[in-house]
Short mmCIF file of C-alpha atoms in Angstrom, two decimals:
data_model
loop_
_atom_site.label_atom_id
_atom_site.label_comp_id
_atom_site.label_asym_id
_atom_site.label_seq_id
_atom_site.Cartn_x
_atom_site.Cartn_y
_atom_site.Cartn_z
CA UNK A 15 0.00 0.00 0.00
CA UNK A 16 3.04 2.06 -0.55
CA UNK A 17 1.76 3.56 -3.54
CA UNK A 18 -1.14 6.79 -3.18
CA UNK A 19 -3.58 6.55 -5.70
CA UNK A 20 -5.53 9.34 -7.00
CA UNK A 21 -8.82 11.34 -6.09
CA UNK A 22 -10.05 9.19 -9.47
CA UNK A 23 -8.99 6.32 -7.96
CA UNK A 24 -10.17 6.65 -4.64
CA UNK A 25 -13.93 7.10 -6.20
CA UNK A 26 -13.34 3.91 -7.62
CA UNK A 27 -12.28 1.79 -4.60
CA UNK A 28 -15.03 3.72 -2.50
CA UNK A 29 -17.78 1.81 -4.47
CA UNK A 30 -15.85 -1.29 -4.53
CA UNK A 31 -15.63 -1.29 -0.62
CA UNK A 32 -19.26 -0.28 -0.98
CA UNK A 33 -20.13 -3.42 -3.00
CA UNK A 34 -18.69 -5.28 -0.01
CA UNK A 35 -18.00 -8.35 -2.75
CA UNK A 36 -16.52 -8.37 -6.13
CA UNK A 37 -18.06 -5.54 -8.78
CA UNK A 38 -18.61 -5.52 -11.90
CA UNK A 39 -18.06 -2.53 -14.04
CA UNK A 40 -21.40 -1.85 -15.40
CA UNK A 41 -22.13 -1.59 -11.26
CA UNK A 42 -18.86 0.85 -11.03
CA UNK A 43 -20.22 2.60 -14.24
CA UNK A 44 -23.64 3.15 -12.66
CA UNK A 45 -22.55 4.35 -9.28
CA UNK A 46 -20.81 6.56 -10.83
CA UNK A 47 -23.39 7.88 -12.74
CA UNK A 48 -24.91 8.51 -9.83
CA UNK A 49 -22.73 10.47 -8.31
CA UNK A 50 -22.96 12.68 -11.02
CA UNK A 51 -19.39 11.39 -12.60
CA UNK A 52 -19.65 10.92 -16.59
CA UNK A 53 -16.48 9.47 -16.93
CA UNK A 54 -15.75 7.60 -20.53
CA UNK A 55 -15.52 3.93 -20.01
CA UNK A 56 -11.47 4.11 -20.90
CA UNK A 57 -11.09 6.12 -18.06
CA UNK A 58 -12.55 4.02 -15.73
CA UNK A 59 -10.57 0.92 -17.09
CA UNK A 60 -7.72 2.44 -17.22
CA UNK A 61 -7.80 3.61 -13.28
CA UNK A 62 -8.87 0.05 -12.86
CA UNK A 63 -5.80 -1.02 -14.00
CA UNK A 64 -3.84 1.35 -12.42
CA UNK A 65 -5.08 0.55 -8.96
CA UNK A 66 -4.66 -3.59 -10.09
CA UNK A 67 -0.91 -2.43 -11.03
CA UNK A 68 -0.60 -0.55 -7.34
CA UNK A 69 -1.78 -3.78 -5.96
CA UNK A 70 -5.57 -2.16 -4.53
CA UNK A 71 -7.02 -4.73 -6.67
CA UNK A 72 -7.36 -8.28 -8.71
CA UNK A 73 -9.97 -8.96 -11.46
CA UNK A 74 -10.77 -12.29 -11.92
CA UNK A 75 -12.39 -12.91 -15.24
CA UNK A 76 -15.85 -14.41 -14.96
CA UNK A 77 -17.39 -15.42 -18.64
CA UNK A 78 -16.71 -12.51 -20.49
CA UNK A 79 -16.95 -10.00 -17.62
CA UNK A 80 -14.07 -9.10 -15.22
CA UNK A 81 -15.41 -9.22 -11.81
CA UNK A 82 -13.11 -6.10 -9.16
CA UNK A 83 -12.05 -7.44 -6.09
CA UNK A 84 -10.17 -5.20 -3.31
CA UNK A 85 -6.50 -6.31 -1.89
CA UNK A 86 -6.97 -3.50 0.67
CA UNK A 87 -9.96 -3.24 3.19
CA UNK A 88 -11.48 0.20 3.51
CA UNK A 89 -10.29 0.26 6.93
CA UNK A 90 -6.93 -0.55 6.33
CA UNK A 91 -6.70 2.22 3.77
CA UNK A 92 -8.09 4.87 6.06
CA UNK A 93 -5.62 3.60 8.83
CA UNK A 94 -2.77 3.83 6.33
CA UNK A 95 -3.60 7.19 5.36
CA UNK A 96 -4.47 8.51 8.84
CA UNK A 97 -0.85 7.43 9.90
CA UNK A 98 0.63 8.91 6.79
CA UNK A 99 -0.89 12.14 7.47
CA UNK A 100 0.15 12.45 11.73
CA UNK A 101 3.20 11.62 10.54
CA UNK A 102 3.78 14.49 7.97
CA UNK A 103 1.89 17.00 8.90
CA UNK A 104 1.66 16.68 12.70
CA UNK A 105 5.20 14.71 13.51
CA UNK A 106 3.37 11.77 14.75
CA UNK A 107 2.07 13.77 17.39
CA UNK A 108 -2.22 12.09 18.13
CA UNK A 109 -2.66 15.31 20.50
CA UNK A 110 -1.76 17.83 17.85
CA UNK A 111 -4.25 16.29 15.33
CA UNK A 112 -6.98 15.44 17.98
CA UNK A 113 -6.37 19.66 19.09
CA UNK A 114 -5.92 20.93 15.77
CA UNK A 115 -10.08 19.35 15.03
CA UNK A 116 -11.42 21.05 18.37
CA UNK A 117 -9.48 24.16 17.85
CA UNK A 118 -10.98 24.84 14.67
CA UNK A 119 -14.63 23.95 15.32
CA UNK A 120 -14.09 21.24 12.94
CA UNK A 121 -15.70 18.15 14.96
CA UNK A 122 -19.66 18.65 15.56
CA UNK A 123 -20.64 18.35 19.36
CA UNK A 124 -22.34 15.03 18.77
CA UNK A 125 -18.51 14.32 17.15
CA UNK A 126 -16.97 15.35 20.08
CA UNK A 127 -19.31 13.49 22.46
CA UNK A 128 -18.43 10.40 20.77
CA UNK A 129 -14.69 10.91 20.46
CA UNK A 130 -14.82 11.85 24.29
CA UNK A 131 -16.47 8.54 25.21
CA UNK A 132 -14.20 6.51 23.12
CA UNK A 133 -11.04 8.31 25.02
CA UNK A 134 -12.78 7.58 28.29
CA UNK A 135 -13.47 3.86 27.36
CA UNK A 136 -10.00 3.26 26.84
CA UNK A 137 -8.88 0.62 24.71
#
């Protein structure tokens, strides 16, 4: 998972992990349609093989269709990128990130009531 992928990219896997099972690409196709993204079908195959190359995915041909199947959980992508991101912008430093989102009004209060009961609970 050393390799980022792009904002593209990232809509891509986000209805994969959605699909919670292999997809198929009309399904990619029409959920993204639905979000409102016309993208030609070359585009999309060609960020599906760019994320298959980055080792995000595997297709595995079924008939004539290629059904998309996700190397990388959801979770372990936001946990990679959550790390990568206290580590270069914050040093590493939990607190900094954690103050930096109350500071700046940037948690809701319902947000903050849950994040406070989580710290409380412990691990």
């Amino acid at each position: 998972m050393d390799q980022q992928i792009s904002d593209g990219e990232l809509d891509i896997m986000k209805i994969i992990w959605a699909n919670e099972g292999p997809a198929l690409f009309a399904h990619i196709m029409d959920a993204l349609a639905a979000k409102g993204k016309t993208w030609q079908k070359n585009t999309v195959i060609m960020l599906l093989s760019r994320l298959k190359d980055k080792g995000y995915l595997k297709a595995k041909k079924t008939g004539r269709r290629n059904e998309y199947i996700p190397l990388v959980s959801e979770t372990e992508y936001q946990t990679f990128q959550t790390k990568k991101l206290l580590d270069k912008v914050y040093e590493g430093n939990v607190k900094g990130l954690v103050s930096n989102l109350i500071q700046s009004d940037l948690l809701t209060g319902e947000e903050y009531r849950e994040l406070k009961k989580l710290l409380d609970g412990g691990r």
